[in-house]
Amino acid sequence: MFKKLVNTDNDIATLVIRVMLGVVFFPHGMQKLLGWYGGYGFTGSMGFFTDTLHIPAIFAFLAIMAEGLGSLGLITGLLTRVAAFGIGVNMVVAVYMLHWQHGFFMNWFGKQQGEGYEYHLLVIGIGLALLVTGAGKWSVDKVIAEQVRA
């Protein structure tokens, strides 16, 4: 099972989408986890998820970890499939709970009540691609997979 989790090819395209998704999610995750980039930190994020959105505490914790640690996992290629799954699930929940009602398009011109879900669909698609392919070139997963094979 672990071999399948870290197994990957040496594809540079996978490297590009993995690192880019990790870089995009790093600030979001650090807002929630550490309060960087104007975020509320762990306690504030837990409060928002549990008190405002009524998400059970265990799922709120997992959401914060998925974005915070998941972004680092994607950047380094460590447990890429786990990280991609966590971020993808976060986006599915975000669409369902917050963005579906605002339609497809982002709120580019400030004329909508909130953000649409087009960005989230891209993230979900990238996450699914990484679930299928794994981490690709220059990843910790690749190094681990080669050691497991030996």
Short mmCIF file of N, CA and C in Angstrom, two decimals:
data_model
loop_
_atom_site.label_atom_id
_atom_site.label_comp_id
_atom_site.label_asym_id
_atom_site.label_seq_id
_atom_site.Cartn_x
_atom_site.Cartn_y
_atom_site.Cartn_z
N MET A 1 0.82 -1.21 0.00
CA MET A 1 0.00 0.00 0.00
C MET A 1 0.86 1.26 0.00
N PHE A 2 1.89 1.30 0.87
CA PHE A 2 2.76 2.47 0.93
C PHE A 2 3.49 2.68 -0.39
N LYS A 3 3.90 1.59 -1.04
CA LYS A 3 4.57 1.69 -2.34
C LYS A 3 3.68 2.40 -3.35
N LYS A 4 2.39 2.06 -3.36
CA LYS A 4 1.47 2.71 -4.28
C LYS A 4 1.28 4.18 -3.95
N LEU A 5 1.36 4.52 -2.67
CA LEU A 5 1.17 5.90 -2.24
C LEU A 5 2.30 6.81 -2.74
N VAL A 6 3.52 6.33 -2.73
CA VAL A 6 4.67 7.16 -3.12
C VAL A 6 5.16 6.90 -4.54
N ASN A 7 4.64 5.87 -5.20
CA ASN A 7 5.08 5.55 -6.55
C ASN A 7 4.79 6.72 -7.50
N THR A 8 5.75 7.02 -8.36
CA THR A 8 5.58 8.12 -9.30
C THR A 8 6.51 7.91 -10.49
N ASP A 9 6.34 8.74 -11.48
CA ASP A 9 7.23 8.70 -12.64
C ASP A 9 8.24 9.84 -12.50
N ASN A 10 8.95 10.14 -13.55
CA ASN A 10 9.97 11.19 -13.54
C ASN A 10 9.54 12.37 -14.41
N ASP A 11 8.25 12.63 -14.44
CA ASP A 11 7.66 13.61 -15.35
C ASP A 11 7.85 15.03 -14.83
N ILE A 12 8.35 15.89 -15.69
CA ILE A 12 8.56 17.29 -15.31
C ILE A 12 7.24 18.06 -15.29
N ALA A 13 6.27 17.69 -16.12
CA ALA A 13 4.96 18.37 -16.11
C ALA A 13 4.28 18.17 -14.76
N THR A 14 4.39 16.97 -14.21
CA THR A 14 3.82 16.71 -12.89
C THR A 14 4.52 17.55 -11.83
N LEU A 15 5.83 17.68 -11.94
CA LEU A 15 6.59 18.55 -11.04
C LEU A 15 6.03 19.97 -11.08
N VAL A 16 5.79 20.47 -12.27
CA VAL A 16 5.32 21.85 -12.42
C VAL A 16 3.95 22.03 -11.75
N ILE A 17 2.99 21.16 -12.02
CA ILE A 17 1.67 21.36 -11.43
C ILE A 17 1.70 21.13 -9.91
N ARG A 18 2.52 20.20 -9.47
CA ARG A 18 2.63 19.93 -8.03
C ARG A 18 3.18 21.14 -7.29
N VAL A 19 4.30 21.68 -7.78
CA VAL A 19 4.94 22.81 -7.10
C VAL A 19 4.05 24.06 -7.19
N MET A 20 3.45 24.31 -8.33
CA MET A 20 2.60 25.49 -8.47
C MET A 20 1.40 25.42 -7.52
N LEU A 21 0.77 24.26 -7.41
CA LEU A 21 -0.35 24.13 -6.48
C LEU A 21 0.13 24.33 -5.05
N GLY A 22 1.28 23.80 -4.72
CA GLY A 22 1.84 24.00 -3.38
C GLY A 22 2.16 25.45 -3.09
N VAL A 23 2.73 26.15 -4.06
CA VAL A 23 3.08 27.56 -3.88
C VAL A 23 1.81 28.41 -3.73
N VAL A 24 0.78 28.11 -4.51
CA VAL A 24 -0.47 28.86 -4.40
C VAL A 24 -1.13 28.62 -3.04
N PHE A 25 -1.06 27.39 -2.54
CA PHE A 25 -1.73 27.09 -1.28
C PHE A 25 -0.90 27.42 -0.05
N PHE A 26 0.40 27.64 -0.20
CA PHE A 26 1.23 27.96 0.95
C PHE A 26 0.71 29.17 1.73
N PRO A 27 0.47 30.32 1.09
CA PRO A 27 -0.04 31.46 1.86
C PRO A 27 -1.40 31.19 2.51
N HIS A 28 -2.28 30.50 1.80
CA HIS A 28 -3.59 30.17 2.38
C HIS A 28 -3.43 29.29 3.62
N GLY A 29 -2.58 28.31 3.51
CA GLY A 29 -2.35 27.41 4.64
C GLY A 29 -1.70 28.11 5.81
N MET A 30 -0.73 28.98 5.53
CA MET A 30 -0.04 29.68 6.61
C MET A 30 -0.93 30.73 7.27
N GLN A 31 -1.89 31.28 6.52
CA GLN A 31 -2.88 32.17 7.14
C GLN A 31 -3.65 31.41 8.22
N LYS A 32 -4.06 30.22 7.88
CA LYS A 32 -4.87 29.43 8.80
C LYS A 32 -4.04 28.79 9.92
N LEU A 33 -2.86 28.36 9.60
CA LEU A 33 -2.04 27.63 10.56
C LEU A 33 -1.26 28.56 11.49
N LEU A 34 -0.62 29.58 10.93
CA LEU A 34 0.30 30.42 11.71
C LEU A 34 -0.09 31.90 11.80
N GLY A 35 -1.14 32.29 11.09
CA GLY A 35 -1.54 33.69 11.13
C GLY A 35 -0.71 34.60 10.24
N TRP A 36 0.08 34.02 9.35
CA TRP A 36 0.87 34.82 8.41
C TRP A 36 -0.04 35.40 7.33
N TYR A 37 0.47 36.35 6.59
CA TYR A 37 -0.23 36.96 5.44
C TYR A 37 -1.61 37.49 5.84
N GLY A 38 -1.73 38.03 7.02
CA GLY A 38 -2.98 38.62 7.46
C GLY A 38 -4.03 37.62 7.91
N GLY A 39 -3.65 36.39 8.13
CA GLY A 39 -4.61 35.36 8.54
C GLY A 39 -4.90 35.40 10.03
N TYR A 40 -5.81 34.55 10.46
CA TYR A 40 -6.25 34.52 11.85
C TYR A 40 -5.52 33.48 12.69
N GLY A 41 -4.64 32.71 12.07
CA GLY A 41 -3.91 31.69 12.81
C GLY A 41 -4.78 30.50 13.13
N PHE A 42 -4.18 29.55 13.82
CA PHE A 42 -4.86 28.29 14.11
C PHE A 42 -6.13 28.49 14.93
N THR A 43 -6.04 29.23 16.03
CA THR A 43 -7.19 29.40 16.90
C THR A 43 -8.33 30.13 16.21
N GLY A 44 -8.00 31.21 15.52
CA GLY A 44 -9.03 31.96 14.80
C GLY A 44 -9.68 31.15 13.68
N SER A 45 -8.86 30.39 12.97
CA SER A 45 -9.40 29.55 11.88
C SER A 45 -10.28 28.45 12.43
N MET A 46 -9.85 27.82 13.53
CA MET A 46 -10.69 26.80 14.16
C MET A 46 -12.02 27.40 14.58
N GLY A 47 -11.98 28.59 15.16
CA GLY A 47 -13.21 29.26 15.58
C GLY A 47 -14.13 29.54 14.42
N PHE A 48 -13.57 30.03 13.31
CA PHE A 48 -14.40 30.31 12.13
C PHE A 48 -15.04 29.04 11.60
N PHE A 49 -14.23 28.00 11.46
CA PHE A 49 -14.76 26.74 10.91
C PHE A 49 -15.81 26.11 11.82
N THR A 50 -15.55 26.10 13.12
CA THR A 50 -16.46 25.42 14.04
C THR A 50 -17.66 26.28 14.43
N ASP A 51 -17.43 27.56 14.75
CA ASP A 51 -18.52 28.42 15.23
C ASP A 51 -19.36 29.01 14.11
N THR A 52 -18.71 29.47 13.04
CA THR A 52 -19.44 30.13 11.95
C THR A 52 -19.96 29.14 10.93
N LEU A 53 -19.08 28.24 10.50
CA LEU A 53 -19.49 27.27 9.47
C LEU A 53 -20.05 25.97 10.05
N HIS A 54 -19.93 25.80 11.36
CA HIS A 54 -20.45 24.62 12.06
C HIS A 54 -19.84 23.31 11.56
N ILE A 55 -18.57 23.37 11.25
CA ILE A 55 -17.83 22.19 10.85
C ILE A 55 -17.32 21.52 12.13
N PRO A 56 -17.48 20.21 12.27
CA PRO A 56 -16.95 19.54 13.47
C PRO A 56 -15.45 19.80 13.63
N ALA A 57 -15.01 19.89 14.87
CA ALA A 57 -13.62 20.28 15.17
C ALA A 57 -12.60 19.40 14.48
N ILE A 58 -12.83 18.09 14.42
CA ILE A 58 -11.85 17.20 13.78
C ILE A 58 -11.69 17.54 12.30
N PHE A 59 -12.79 17.87 11.62
CA PHE A 59 -12.71 18.22 10.20
C PHE A 59 -12.11 19.61 10.01
N ALA A 60 -12.38 20.52 10.93
CA ALA A 60 -11.75 21.85 10.87
C ALA A 60 -10.24 21.70 11.02
N PHE A 61 -9.82 20.89 11.97
CA PHE A 61 -8.38 20.64 12.17
C PHE A 61 -7.76 20.04 10.91
N LEU A 62 -8.42 19.05 10.34
CA LEU A 62 -7.91 18.42 9.12
C LEU A 62 -7.84 19.40 7.96
N ALA A 63 -8.80 20.31 7.86
CA ALA A 63 -8.79 21.30 6.79
C ALA A 63 -7.60 22.24 6.93
N ILE A 64 -7.32 22.68 8.14
CA ILE A 64 -6.18 23.56 8.38
C ILE A 64 -4.87 22.83 8.06
N MET A 65 -4.77 21.59 8.50
CA MET A 65 -3.56 20.80 8.23
C MET A 65 -3.40 20.51 6.74
N ALA A 66 -4.52 20.25 6.06
CA ALA A 66 -4.46 19.95 4.63
C ALA A 66 -3.86 21.12 3.85
N GLU A 67 -4.27 22.33 4.19
CA GLU A 67 -3.74 23.49 3.48
C GLU A 67 -2.34 23.86 3.97
N GLY A 68 -2.12 23.83 5.29
CA GLY A 68 -0.83 24.23 5.83
C GLY A 68 0.27 23.24 5.53
N LEU A 69 0.10 22.02 5.98
CA LEU A 69 1.12 20.99 5.75
C LEU A 69 1.04 20.44 4.33
N GLY A 70 -0.17 20.41 3.77
CA GLY A 70 -0.33 19.91 2.39
C GLY A 70 0.43 20.75 1.39
N SER A 71 0.44 22.06 1.58
CA SER A 71 1.19 22.92 0.65
C SER A 71 2.68 22.59 0.71
N LEU A 72 3.20 22.37 1.90
CA LEU A 72 4.61 22.01 2.05
C LEU A 72 4.89 20.63 1.44
N GLY A 73 3.95 19.71 1.64
CA GLY A 73 4.09 18.38 1.04
C GLY A 73 4.13 18.45 -0.48
N LEU A 74 3.30 19.31 -1.06
CA LEU A 74 3.30 19.44 -2.52
C LEU A 74 4.59 20.08 -3.02
N ILE A 75 5.05 21.11 -2.35
CA ILE A 75 6.28 21.78 -2.78
C ILE A 75 7.46 20.82 -2.76
N THR A 76 7.56 20.01 -1.72
CA THR A 76 8.68 19.08 -1.60
C THR A 76 8.42 17.74 -2.29
N GLY A 77 7.17 17.46 -2.59
CA GLY A 77 6.83 16.17 -3.17
C GLY A 77 6.78 15.06 -2.13
N LEU A 78 6.46 15.39 -0.90
CA LEU A 78 6.35 14.41 0.18
C LEU A 78 4.88 14.07 0.42
N LEU A 79 4.56 12.79 0.24
CA LEU A 79 3.17 12.32 0.38
C LEU A 79 2.22 13.16 -0.48
N THR A 80 2.61 13.31 -1.73
CA THR A 80 1.89 14.15 -2.67
C THR A 80 0.43 13.75 -2.82
N ARG A 81 0.17 12.46 -2.90
CA ARG A 81 -1.21 12.02 -3.07
C ARG A 81 -2.07 12.40 -1.86
N VAL A 82 -1.51 12.27 -0.67
CA VAL A 82 -2.24 12.65 0.54
C VAL A 82 -2.52 14.15 0.54
N ALA A 83 -1.50 14.94 0.22
CA ALA A 83 -1.64 16.40 0.18
C ALA A 83 -2.66 16.83 -0.87
N ALA A 84 -2.58 16.25 -2.05
CA ALA A 84 -3.52 16.60 -3.12
C ALA A 84 -4.95 16.22 -2.75
N PHE A 85 -5.10 15.08 -2.11
CA PHE A 85 -6.43 14.65 -1.67
C PHE A 85 -6.98 15.64 -0.64
N GLY A 86 -6.18 16.01 0.34
CA GLY A 86 -6.64 16.93 1.38
C GLY A 86 -7.04 18.28 0.83
N ILE A 87 -6.23 18.83 -0.04
CA ILE A 87 -6.55 20.14 -0.64
C ILE A 87 -7.77 20.01 -1.55
N GLY A 88 -7.85 18.94 -2.30
CA GLY A 88 -9.02 18.72 -3.16
C GLY A 88 -10.31 18.62 -2.36
N VAL A 89 -10.29 17.89 -1.27
CA VAL A 89 -11.48 17.78 -0.41
C VAL A 89 -11.83 19.15 0.17
N ASN A 90 -10.83 19.91 0.60
CA ASN A 90 -11.10 21.27 1.08
C ASN A 90 -11.85 22.09 0.04
N MET A 91 -11.44 21.97 -1.21
CA MET A 91 -12.08 22.74 -2.27
C MET A 91 -13.50 22.27 -2.54
N VAL A 92 -13.73 20.97 -2.48
CA VAL A 92 -15.10 20.45 -2.66
C VAL A 92 -16.01 21.01 -1.57
N VAL A 93 -15.53 20.99 -0.33
CA VAL A 93 -16.31 21.52 0.79
C VAL A 93 -16.53 23.02 0.64
N ALA A 94 -15.49 23.75 0.22
CA ALA A 94 -15.62 25.20 0.03
C ALA A 94 -16.66 25.52 -1.03
N VAL A 95 -16.67 24.77 -2.13
CA VAL A 95 -17.67 24.99 -3.17
C VAL A 95 -19.05 24.73 -2.61
N TYR A 96 -19.22 23.62 -1.93
CA TYR A 96 -20.53 23.23 -1.40
C TYR A 96 -21.04 24.24 -0.36
N MET A 97 -20.16 24.65 0.56
CA MET A 97 -20.61 25.47 1.68
C MET A 97 -20.62 26.97 1.40
N LEU A 98 -19.75 27.44 0.51
CA LEU A 98 -19.58 28.88 0.36
C LEU A 98 -19.73 29.44 -1.05
N HIS A 99 -19.35 28.71 -2.07
CA HIS A 99 -19.19 29.32 -3.39
C HIS A 99 -20.24 28.93 -4.43
N TRP A 100 -20.88 27.80 -4.28
CA TRP A 100 -21.85 27.33 -5.28
C TRP A 100 -22.93 28.37 -5.53
N GLN A 101 -23.40 28.98 -4.46
CA GLN A 101 -24.50 29.94 -4.55
C GLN A 101 -24.15 31.18 -5.36
N HIS A 102 -22.87 31.45 -5.58
CA HIS A 102 -22.44 32.64 -6.30
C HIS A 102 -22.16 32.38 -7.78
N GLY A 103 -22.40 31.16 -8.21
CA GLY A 103 -22.22 30.83 -9.62
C GLY A 103 -20.80 30.46 -9.98
N PHE A 104 -20.58 30.28 -11.25
CA PHE A 104 -19.32 29.77 -11.75
C PHE A 104 -18.18 30.78 -11.64
N PHE A 105 -18.41 32.00 -12.05
CA PHE A 105 -17.32 32.97 -12.24
C PHE A 105 -16.82 33.58 -10.94
N MET A 106 -15.53 33.85 -10.92
CA MET A 106 -14.93 34.61 -9.81
C MET A 106 -15.55 36.01 -9.82
N ASN A 107 -15.40 36.71 -8.75
CA ASN A 107 -15.98 38.04 -8.60
C ASN A 107 -14.98 39.10 -9.07
N TRP A 108 -14.64 39.04 -10.35
CA TRP A 108 -13.59 39.89 -10.90
C TRP A 108 -13.88 41.38 -10.76
N PHE A 109 -15.13 41.77 -10.87
CA PHE A 109 -15.47 43.19 -10.89
C PHE A 109 -16.26 43.64 -9.66
N GLY A 110 -16.35 42.78 -8.66
CA GLY A 110 -17.02 43.15 -7.41
C GLY A 110 -18.51 43.31 -7.52
N LYS A 111 -19.13 42.70 -8.52
CA LYS A 111 -20.58 42.86 -8.72
C LYS A 111 -21.39 41.71 -8.15
N GLN A 112 -20.72 40.68 -7.66
CA GLN A 112 -21.41 39.54 -7.07
C GLN A 112 -21.35 39.64 -5.54
N GLN A 113 -22.17 38.87 -4.88
CA GLN A 113 -22.17 38.84 -3.42
C GLN A 113 -20.97 38.07 -2.87
N GLY A 114 -20.34 37.23 -3.68
CA GLY A 114 -19.20 36.43 -3.25
C GLY A 114 -18.48 35.87 -4.45
N GLU A 115 -17.54 34.99 -4.19
CA GLU A 115 -16.73 34.38 -5.25
C GLU A 115 -17.40 33.14 -5.81
N GLY A 116 -17.32 32.97 -7.12
CA GLY A 116 -17.79 31.75 -7.76
C GLY A 116 -16.80 30.62 -7.55
N TYR A 117 -17.02 29.51 -8.22
CA TYR A 117 -16.24 28.30 -7.94
C TYR A 117 -15.30 27.88 -9.06
N GLU A 118 -15.05 28.74 -10.04
CA GLU A 118 -14.18 28.33 -11.15
C GLU A 118 -12.76 27.99 -10.68
N TYR A 119 -12.20 28.79 -9.79
CA TYR A 119 -10.86 28.54 -9.25
C TYR A 119 -10.84 27.19 -8.54
N HIS A 120 -11.85 26.91 -7.77
CA HIS A 120 -11.92 25.67 -7.00
C HIS A 120 -11.94 24.45 -7.91
N LEU A 121 -12.64 24.57 -9.05
CA LEU A 121 -12.66 23.46 -10.01
C LEU A 121 -11.26 23.19 -10.56
N LEU A 122 -10.50 24.23 -10.81
CA LEU A 122 -9.13 24.04 -11.28
C LEU A 122 -8.30 23.30 -10.24
N VAL A 123 -8.43 23.71 -8.98
CA VAL A 123 -7.68 23.06 -7.91
C VAL A 123 -8.09 21.60 -7.78
N ILE A 124 -9.38 21.33 -7.86
CA ILE A 124 -9.86 19.95 -7.77
C ILE A 124 -9.29 19.12 -8.93
N GLY A 125 -9.29 19.68 -10.13
CA GLY A 125 -8.72 18.98 -11.29
C GLY A 125 -7.24 18.70 -11.13
N ILE A 126 -6.49 19.68 -10.65
CA ILE A 126 -5.06 19.47 -10.42
C ILE A 126 -4.84 18.41 -9.34
N GLY A 127 -5.65 18.48 -8.29
CA GLY A 127 -5.55 17.47 -7.23
C GLY A 127 -5.82 16.08 -7.75
N LEU A 128 -6.83 15.93 -8.59
CA LEU A 128 -7.13 14.61 -9.18
C LEU A 128 -5.98 14.13 -10.06
N ALA A 129 -5.41 15.03 -10.83
CA ALA A 129 -4.27 14.65 -11.68
C ALA A 129 -3.10 14.16 -10.82
N LEU A 130 -2.84 14.83 -9.71
CA LEU A 130 -1.74 14.41 -8.83
C LEU A 130 -2.07 13.10 -8.11
N LEU A 131 -3.33 12.87 -7.82
CA LEU A 131 -3.72 11.58 -7.24
C LEU A 131 -3.40 10.44 -8.20
N VAL A 132 -3.61 10.68 -9.48
CA VAL A 132 -3.37 9.66 -10.49
C VAL A 132 -1.87 9.48 -10.75
N THR A 133 -1.14 10.58 -10.91
CA THR A 133 0.25 10.49 -11.36
C THR A 133 1.27 10.40 -10.24
N GLY A 134 0.96 10.94 -9.09
CA GLY A 134 1.96 11.04 -8.03
C GLY A 134 2.75 12.32 -8.17
N ALA A 135 3.91 12.38 -7.56
CA ALA A 135 4.67 13.62 -7.39
C ALA A 135 5.50 14.03 -8.60
N GLY A 136 5.95 13.09 -9.40
CA GLY A 136 6.80 13.43 -10.54
C GLY A 136 8.25 13.67 -10.16
N LYS A 137 8.93 14.35 -11.05
CA LYS A 137 10.38 14.60 -10.94
C LYS A 137 10.71 15.41 -9.69
N TRP A 138 11.91 15.19 -9.16
CA TRP A 138 12.47 15.95 -8.05
C TRP A 138 11.55 15.97 -6.83
N SER A 139 11.09 14.81 -6.43
CA SER A 139 10.19 14.71 -5.28
C SER A 139 10.76 13.77 -4.23
N VAL A 140 10.40 14.03 -3.00
CA VAL A 140 10.76 13.13 -1.91
C VAL A 140 10.08 11.78 -2.14
N ASP A 141 8.85 11.79 -2.64
CA ASP A 141 8.16 10.53 -2.94
C ASP A 141 8.97 9.65 -3.89
N LYS A 142 9.56 10.27 -4.92
CA LYS A 142 10.35 9.51 -5.88
C LYS A 142 11.55 8.86 -5.20
N VAL A 143 12.22 9.60 -4.33
CA VAL A 143 13.37 9.06 -3.59
C VAL A 143 12.93 7.90 -2.71
N ILE A 144 11.83 8.07 -2.01
CA ILE A 144 11.31 7.00 -1.15
C ILE A 144 10.92 5.79 -1.98
N ALA A 145 10.23 6.03 -3.09
CA ALA A 145 9.79 4.91 -3.95
C ALA A 145 10.99 4.13 -4.47
N GLU A 146 12.08 4.79 -4.83
CA GLU A 146 13.27 4.10 -5.30
C GLU A 146 13.91 3.27 -4.18
N GLN A 147 13.87 3.76 -2.96
CA GLN A 147 14.41 3.03 -1.81
C GLN A 147 13.54 1.81 -1.48
N VAL A 148 12.24 1.94 -1.62
CA VAL A 148 11.33 0.84 -1.33
C VAL A 148 11.51 -0.28 -2.36
N ARG A 149 11.78 0.10 -3.61
CA ARG A 149 12.00 -0.88 -4.68
C ARG A 149 13.29 -1.67 -4.49
N ALA A 150 14.30 -1.02 -3.94
CA ALA A 150 15.64 -1.62 -3.83
C ALA A 150 15.67 -2.80 -2.87
#
